[in-house]
PDB file of C-alpha atoms in Angstrom:
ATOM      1  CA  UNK A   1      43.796  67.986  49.313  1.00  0.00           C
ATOM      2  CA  UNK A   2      41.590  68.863  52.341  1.00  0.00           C
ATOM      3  CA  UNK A   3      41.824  72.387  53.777  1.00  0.00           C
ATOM      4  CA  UNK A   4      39.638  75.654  54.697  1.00  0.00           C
ATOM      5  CA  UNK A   5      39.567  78.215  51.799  1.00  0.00           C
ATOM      6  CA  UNK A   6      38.655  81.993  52.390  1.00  0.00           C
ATOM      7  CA  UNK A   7      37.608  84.246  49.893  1.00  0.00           C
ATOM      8  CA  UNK A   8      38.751  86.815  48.550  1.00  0.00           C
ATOM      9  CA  UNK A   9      41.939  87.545  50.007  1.00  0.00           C
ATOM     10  CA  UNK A  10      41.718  91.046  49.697  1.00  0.00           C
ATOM     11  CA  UNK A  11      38.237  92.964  49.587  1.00  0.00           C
ATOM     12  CA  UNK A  12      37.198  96.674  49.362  1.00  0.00           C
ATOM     13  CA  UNK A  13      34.449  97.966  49.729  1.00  0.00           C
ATOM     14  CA  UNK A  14      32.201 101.087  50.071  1.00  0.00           C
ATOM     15  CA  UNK A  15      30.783 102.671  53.586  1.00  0.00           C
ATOM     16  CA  UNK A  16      27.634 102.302  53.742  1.00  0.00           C
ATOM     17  CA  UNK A  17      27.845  98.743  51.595  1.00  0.00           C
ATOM     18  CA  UNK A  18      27.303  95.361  52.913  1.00  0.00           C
ATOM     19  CA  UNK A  19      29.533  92.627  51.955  1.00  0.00           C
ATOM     20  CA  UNK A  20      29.858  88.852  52.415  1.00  0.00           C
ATOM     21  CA  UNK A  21      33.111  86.641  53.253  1.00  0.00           C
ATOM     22  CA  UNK A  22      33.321  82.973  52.070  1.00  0.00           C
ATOM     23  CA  UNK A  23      34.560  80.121  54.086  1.00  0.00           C
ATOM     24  CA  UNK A  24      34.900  76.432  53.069  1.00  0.00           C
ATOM     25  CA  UNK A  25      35.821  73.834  54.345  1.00  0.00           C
ATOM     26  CA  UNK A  26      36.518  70.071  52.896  1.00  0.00           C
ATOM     27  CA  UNK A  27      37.577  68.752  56.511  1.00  0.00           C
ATOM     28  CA  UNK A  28      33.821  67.540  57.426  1.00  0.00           C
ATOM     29  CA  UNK A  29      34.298  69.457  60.767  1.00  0.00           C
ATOM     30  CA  UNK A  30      31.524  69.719  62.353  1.00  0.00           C
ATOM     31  CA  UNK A  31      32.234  73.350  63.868  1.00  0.00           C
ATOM     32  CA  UNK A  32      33.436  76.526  61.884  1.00  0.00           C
ATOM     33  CA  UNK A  33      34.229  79.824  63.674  1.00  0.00           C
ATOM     34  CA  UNK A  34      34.652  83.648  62.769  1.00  0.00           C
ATOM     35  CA  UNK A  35      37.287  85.783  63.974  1.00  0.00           C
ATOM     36  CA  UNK A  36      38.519  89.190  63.745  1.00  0.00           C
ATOM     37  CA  UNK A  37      42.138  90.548  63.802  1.00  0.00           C
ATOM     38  CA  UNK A  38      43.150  93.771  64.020  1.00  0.00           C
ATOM     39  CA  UNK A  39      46.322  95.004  63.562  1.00  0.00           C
ATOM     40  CA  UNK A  40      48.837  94.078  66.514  1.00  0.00           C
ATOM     41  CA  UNK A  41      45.874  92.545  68.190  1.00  0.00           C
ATOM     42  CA  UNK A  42      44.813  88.888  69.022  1.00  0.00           C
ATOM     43  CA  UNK A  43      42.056  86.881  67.607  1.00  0.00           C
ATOM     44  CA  UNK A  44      38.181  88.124  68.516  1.00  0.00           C
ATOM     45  CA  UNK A  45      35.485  85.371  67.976  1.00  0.00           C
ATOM     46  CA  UNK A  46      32.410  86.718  66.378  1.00  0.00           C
ATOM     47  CA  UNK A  47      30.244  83.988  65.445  1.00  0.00           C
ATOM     48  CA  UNK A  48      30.587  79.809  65.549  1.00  0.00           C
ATOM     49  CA  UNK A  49      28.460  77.305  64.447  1.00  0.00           C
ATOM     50  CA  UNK A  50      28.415  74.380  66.018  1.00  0.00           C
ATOM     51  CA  UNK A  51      26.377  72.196  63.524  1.00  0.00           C
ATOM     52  CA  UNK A  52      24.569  73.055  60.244  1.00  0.00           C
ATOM     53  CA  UNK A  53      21.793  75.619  60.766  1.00  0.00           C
ATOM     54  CA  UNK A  54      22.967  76.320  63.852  1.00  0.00           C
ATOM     55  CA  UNK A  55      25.062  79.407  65.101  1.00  0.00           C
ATOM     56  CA  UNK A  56      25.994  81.481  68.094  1.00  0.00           C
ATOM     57  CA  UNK A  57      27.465  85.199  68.529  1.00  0.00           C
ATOM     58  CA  UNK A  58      30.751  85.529  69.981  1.00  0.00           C
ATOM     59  CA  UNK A  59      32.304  88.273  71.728  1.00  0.00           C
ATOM     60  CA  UNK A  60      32.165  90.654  68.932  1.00  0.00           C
ATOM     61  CA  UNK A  61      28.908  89.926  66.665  1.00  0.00           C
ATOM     62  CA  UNK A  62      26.918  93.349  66.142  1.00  0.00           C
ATOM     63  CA  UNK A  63      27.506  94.229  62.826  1.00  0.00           C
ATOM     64  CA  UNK A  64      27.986  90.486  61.407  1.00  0.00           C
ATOM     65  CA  UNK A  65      25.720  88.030  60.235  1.00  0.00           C
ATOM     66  CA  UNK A  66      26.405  84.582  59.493  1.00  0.00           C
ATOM     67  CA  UNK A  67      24.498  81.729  57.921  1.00  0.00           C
ATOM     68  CA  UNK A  68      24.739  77.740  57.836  1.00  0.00           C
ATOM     69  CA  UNK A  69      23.016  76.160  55.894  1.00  0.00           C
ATOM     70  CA  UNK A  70      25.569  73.588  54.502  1.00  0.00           C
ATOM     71  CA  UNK A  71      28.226  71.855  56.538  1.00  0.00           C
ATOM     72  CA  UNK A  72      31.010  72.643  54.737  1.00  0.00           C
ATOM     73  CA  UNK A  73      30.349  76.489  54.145  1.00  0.00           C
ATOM     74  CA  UNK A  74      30.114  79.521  56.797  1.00  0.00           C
ATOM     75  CA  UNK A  75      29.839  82.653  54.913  1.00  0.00           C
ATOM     76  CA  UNK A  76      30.055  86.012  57.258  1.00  0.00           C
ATOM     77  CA  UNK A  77      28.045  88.778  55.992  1.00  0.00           C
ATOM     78  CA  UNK A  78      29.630  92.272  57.144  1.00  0.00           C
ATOM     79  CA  UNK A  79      27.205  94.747  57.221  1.00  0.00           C
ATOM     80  CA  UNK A  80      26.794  98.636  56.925  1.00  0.00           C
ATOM     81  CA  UNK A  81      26.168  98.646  60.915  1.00  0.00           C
ATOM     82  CA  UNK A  82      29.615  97.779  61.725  1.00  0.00           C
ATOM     83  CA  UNK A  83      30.651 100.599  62.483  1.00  0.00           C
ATOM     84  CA  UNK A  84      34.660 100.025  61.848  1.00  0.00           C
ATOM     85  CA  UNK A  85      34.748  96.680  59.750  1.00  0.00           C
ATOM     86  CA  UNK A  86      38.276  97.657  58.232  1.00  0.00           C
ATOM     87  CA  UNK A  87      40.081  94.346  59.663  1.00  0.00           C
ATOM     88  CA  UNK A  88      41.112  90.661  59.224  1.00  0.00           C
ATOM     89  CA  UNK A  89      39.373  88.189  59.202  1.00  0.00           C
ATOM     90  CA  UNK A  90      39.778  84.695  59.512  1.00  0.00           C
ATOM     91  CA  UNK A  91      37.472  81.654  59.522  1.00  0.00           C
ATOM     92  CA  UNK A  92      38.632  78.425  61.254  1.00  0.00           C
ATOM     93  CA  UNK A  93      36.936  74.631  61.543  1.00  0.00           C
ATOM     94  CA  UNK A  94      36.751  72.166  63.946  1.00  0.00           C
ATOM     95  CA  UNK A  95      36.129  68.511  64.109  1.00  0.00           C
ATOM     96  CA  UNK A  96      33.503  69.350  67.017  1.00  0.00           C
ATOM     97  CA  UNK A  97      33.003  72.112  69.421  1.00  0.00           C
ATOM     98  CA  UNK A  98      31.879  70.042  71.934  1.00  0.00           C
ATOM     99  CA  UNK A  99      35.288  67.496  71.894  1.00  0.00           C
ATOM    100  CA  UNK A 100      38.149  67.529  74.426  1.00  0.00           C
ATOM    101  CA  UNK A 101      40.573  69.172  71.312  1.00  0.00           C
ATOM    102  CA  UNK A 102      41.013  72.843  70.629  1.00  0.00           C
ATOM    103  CA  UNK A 103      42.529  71.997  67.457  1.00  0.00           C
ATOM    104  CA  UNK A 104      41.299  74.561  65.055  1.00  0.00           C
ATOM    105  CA  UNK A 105      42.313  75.143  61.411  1.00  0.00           C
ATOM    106  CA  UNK A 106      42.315  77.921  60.110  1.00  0.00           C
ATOM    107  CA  UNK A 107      42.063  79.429  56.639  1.00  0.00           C
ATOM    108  CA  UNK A 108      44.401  82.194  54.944  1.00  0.00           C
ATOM    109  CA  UNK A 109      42.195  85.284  55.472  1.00  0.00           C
ATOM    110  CA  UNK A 110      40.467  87.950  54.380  1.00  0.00           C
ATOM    111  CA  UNK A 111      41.875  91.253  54.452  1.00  0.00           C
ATOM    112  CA  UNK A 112      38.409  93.923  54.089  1.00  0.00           C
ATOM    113  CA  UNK A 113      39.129  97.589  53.836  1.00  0.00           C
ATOM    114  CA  UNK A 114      36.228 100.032  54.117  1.00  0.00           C
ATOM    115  CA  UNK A 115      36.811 102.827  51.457  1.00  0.00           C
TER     116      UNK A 115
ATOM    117  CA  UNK B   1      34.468  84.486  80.426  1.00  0.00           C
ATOM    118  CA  UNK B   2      37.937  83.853  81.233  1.00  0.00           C
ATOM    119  CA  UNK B   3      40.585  85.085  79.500  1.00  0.00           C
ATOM    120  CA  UNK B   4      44.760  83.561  79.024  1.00  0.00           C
ATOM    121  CA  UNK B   5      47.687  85.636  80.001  1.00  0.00           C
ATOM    122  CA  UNK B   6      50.530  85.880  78.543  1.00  0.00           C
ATOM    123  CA  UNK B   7      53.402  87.909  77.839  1.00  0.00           C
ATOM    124  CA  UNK B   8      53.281  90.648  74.866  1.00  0.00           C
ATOM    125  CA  UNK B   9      56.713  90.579  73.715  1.00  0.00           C
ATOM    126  CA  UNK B  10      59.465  88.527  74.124  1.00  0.00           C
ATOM    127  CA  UNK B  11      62.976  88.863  72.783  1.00  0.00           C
ATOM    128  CA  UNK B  12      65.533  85.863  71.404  1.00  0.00           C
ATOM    129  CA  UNK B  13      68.915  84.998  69.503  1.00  0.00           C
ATOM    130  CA  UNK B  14      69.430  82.122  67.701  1.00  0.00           C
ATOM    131  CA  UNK B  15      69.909  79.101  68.757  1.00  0.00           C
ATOM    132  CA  UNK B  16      68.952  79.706  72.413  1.00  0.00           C
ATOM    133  CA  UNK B  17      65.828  78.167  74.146  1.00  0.00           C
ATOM    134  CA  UNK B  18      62.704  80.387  74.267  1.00  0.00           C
ATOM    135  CA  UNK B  19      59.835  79.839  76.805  1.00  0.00           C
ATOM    136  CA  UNK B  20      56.718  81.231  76.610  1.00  0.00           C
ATOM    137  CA  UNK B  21      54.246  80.764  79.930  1.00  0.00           C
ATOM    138  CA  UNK B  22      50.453  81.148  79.487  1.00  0.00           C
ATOM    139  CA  UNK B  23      48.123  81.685  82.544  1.00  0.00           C
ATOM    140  CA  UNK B  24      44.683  79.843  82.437  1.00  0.00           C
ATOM    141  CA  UNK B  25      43.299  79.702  85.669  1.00  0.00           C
ATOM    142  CA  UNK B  26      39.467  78.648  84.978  1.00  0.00           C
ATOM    143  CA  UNK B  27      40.800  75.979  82.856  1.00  0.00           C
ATOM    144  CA  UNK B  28      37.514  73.122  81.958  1.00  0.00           C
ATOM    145  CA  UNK B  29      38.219  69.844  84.025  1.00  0.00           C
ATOM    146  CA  UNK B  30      38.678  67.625  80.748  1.00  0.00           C
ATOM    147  CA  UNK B  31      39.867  70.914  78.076  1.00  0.00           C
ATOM    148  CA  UNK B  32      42.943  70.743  76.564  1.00  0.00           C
ATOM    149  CA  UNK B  33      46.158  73.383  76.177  1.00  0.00           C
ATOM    150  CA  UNK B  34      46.576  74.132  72.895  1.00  0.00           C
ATOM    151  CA  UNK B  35      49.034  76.461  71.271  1.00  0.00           C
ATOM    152  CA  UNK B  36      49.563  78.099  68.187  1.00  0.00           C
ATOM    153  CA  UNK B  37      51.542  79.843  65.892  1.00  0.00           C
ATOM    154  CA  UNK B  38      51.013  82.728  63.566  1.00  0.00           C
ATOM    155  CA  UNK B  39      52.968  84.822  60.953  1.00  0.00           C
ATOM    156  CA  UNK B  40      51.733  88.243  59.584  1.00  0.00           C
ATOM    157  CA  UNK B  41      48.747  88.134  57.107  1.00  0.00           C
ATOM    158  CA  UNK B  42      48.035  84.003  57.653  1.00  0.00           C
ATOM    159  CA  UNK B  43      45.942  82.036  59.972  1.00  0.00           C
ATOM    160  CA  UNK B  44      47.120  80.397  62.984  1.00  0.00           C
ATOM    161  CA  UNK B  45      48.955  77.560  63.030  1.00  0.00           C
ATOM    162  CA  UNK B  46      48.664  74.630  65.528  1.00  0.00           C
ATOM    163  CA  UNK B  47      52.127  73.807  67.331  1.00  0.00           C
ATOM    164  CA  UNK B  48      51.339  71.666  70.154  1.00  0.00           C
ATOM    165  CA  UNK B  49      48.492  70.276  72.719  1.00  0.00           C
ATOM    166  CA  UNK B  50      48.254  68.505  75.859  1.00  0.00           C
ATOM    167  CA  UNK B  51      46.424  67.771  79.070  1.00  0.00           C
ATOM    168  CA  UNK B  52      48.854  67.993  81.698  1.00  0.00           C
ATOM    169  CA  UNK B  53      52.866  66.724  82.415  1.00  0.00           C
ATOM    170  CA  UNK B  54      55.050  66.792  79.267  1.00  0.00           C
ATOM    171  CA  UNK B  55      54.434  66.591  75.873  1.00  0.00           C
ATOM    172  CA  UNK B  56      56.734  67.090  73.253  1.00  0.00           C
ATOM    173  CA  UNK B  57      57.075  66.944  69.009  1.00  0.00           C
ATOM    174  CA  UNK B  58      59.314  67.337  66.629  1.00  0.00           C
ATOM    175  CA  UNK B  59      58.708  71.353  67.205  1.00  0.00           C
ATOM    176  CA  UNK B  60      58.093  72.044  70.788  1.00  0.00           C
ATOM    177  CA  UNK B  61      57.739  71.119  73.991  1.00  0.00           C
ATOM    178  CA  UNK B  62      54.832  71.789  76.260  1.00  0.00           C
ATOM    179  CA  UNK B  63      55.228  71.731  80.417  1.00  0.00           C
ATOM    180  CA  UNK B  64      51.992  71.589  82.597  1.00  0.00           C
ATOM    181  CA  UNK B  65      51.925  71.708  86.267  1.00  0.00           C
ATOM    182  CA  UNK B  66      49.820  69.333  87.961  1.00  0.00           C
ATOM    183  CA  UNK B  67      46.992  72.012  88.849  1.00  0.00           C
ATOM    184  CA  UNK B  68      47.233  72.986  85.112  1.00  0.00           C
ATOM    185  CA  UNK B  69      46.338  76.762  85.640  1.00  0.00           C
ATOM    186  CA  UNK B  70      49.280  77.480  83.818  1.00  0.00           C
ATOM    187  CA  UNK B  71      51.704  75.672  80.728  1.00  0.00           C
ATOM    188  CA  UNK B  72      54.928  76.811  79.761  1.00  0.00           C
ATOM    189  CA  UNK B  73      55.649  76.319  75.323  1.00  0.00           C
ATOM    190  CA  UNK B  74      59.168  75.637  74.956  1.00  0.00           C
ATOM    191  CA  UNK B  75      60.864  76.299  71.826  1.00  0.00           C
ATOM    192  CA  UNK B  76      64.847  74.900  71.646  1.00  0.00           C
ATOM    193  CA  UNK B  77      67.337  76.128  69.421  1.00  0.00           C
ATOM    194  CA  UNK B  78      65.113  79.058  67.982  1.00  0.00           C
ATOM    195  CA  UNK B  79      65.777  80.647  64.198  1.00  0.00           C
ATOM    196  CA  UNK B  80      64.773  83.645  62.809  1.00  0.00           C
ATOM    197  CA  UNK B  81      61.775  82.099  60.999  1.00  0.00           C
ATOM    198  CA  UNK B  82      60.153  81.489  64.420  1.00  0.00           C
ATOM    199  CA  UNK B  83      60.058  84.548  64.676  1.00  0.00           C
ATOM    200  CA  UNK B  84      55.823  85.197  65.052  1.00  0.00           C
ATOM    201  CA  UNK B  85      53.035  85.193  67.427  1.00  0.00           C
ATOM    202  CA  UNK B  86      52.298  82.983  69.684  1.00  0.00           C
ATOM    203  CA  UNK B  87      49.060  82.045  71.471  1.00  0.00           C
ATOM    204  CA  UNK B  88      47.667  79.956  74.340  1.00  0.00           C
ATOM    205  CA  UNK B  89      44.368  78.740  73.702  1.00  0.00           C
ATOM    206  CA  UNK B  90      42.190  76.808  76.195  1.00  0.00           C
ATOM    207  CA  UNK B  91      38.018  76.545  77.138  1.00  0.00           C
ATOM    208  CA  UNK B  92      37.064  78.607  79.900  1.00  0.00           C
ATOM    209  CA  UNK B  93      35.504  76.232  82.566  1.00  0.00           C
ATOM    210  CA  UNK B  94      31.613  75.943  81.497  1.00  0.00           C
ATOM    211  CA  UNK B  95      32.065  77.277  77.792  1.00  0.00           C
ATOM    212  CA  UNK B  96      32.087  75.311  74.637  1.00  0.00           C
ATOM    213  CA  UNK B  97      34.162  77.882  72.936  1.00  0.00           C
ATOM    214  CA  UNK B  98      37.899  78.160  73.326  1.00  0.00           C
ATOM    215  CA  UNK B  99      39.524  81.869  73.727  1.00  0.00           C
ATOM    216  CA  UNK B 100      42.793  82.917  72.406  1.00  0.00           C
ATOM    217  CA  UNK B 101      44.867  84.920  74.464  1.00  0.00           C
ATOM    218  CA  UNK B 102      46.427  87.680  73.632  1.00  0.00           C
ATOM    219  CA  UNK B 103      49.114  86.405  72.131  1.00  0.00           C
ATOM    220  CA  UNK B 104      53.141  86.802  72.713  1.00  0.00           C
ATOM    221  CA  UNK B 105      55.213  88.240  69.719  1.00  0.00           C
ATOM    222  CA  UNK B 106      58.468  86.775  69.753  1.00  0.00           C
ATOM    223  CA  UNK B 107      61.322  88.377  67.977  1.00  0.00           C
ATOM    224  CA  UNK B 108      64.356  86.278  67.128  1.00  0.00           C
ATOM    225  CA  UNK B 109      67.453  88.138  66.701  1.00  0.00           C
ATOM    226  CA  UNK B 110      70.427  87.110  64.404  1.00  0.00           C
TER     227      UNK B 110
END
């Protein structure tokens, strides 16, 4: 059953408190993305990888860190510098980044509320 | 980079056609339209993609004019559960990286 998990769905945490977001994905896409959703708002991009140990900021980065050190896995790192990280967020794969398809998939979210 | 435009809101009954137009005017050469759908608290969903003319699935329909800086998602016979966001999302010409638009809400009314 191939798919793009997120973990957890719901996550609370602390000011002041860094926290990391998990993203897999069984698809062997090549690209994964970050975004950020706030409420009544479209879909900001704040990091993508395009291939393993490779990533780039998006619009929105400062704040977020990112790692890739496997294919399959993209975990975003929120940290204490963001200065409102109360949001959505949802992580999203791609066969390539560099192909003539925008099809993304996306996984369910996570919903992070800063306490 | 360049951004889509579309409408914020649009409103519906069932059963009627809905059309939602998306402005992309630095469209890549070779990039796709792509559109998706999303419902409160889930990830977007992919509807429908094309490159230019007419393409249509079991869902929707997709119009593109020939100088593609715009395409037109066409949903027939709507029903409540379409009711949801819907986004346009192309490359900017030059950029790797596809950008969502804002995104139209569309309500669906009994």
């Amino acid at each position: 059953d191939g798919g793009i998990t997120q973990s957890p769905k719901y996550l609370f945490r602390k000011e002041g408190q860094n926290v990391t977001l998990s993203c897999e994905q069984n698809l062997n896409h090549d690209a994964m993305y970050w975004y950020r959703q706030d409420p009544g708002q479209g879909l900001r991009l704040i990091y993508y990888s395009q291939i393993v140990n490779d990533f780039q900021k998006g619009d929105i980065a400062e704040g977020y860190s990112v790692s890739r050190e496997k294919k399959e896995s993209f975990p975003l790192t929120v940290t204490s510098a963001q200065k409102n990280p109360t949001a959505f967020y949802l992580c999203a794969s791609s066969i390539d980044s560099l192909g003539i398809s925008n099809e993304q998939f996306f996984g369910p979210g996570t919903r992070l509320t800063v306490l | 980079l360049a951004k889509t435009t579309q409408p914020i809101s649009m409103d519906s009954y069932e059963g009627q056609e809905v059309n939602i137009t998306c402005s992309h005017n630095n469209i890549a050469t070779n990039d796709y339209i792509t559109w998706y759908q999303q419902f409160p608290s889930q990830g977007p969903r992919f509807i429908i993609q094309g490159y230019k003319t007419k393409v249509t699935n079991e869902v929707a329909s997709l119009f593109i004019p020939a100088d593609r800086k715009s395409s037109t998602l066409s949903l027939p016979r709507v029903s409540l559960s379409d009711t949801a966001v819907y986004y346009c999302l192309v490359r900017p010409g030059g950029s790797y990286i596809p950008t969502f638009g804002r995104g139209t809400s569309l309500i669906v009314h009994p």
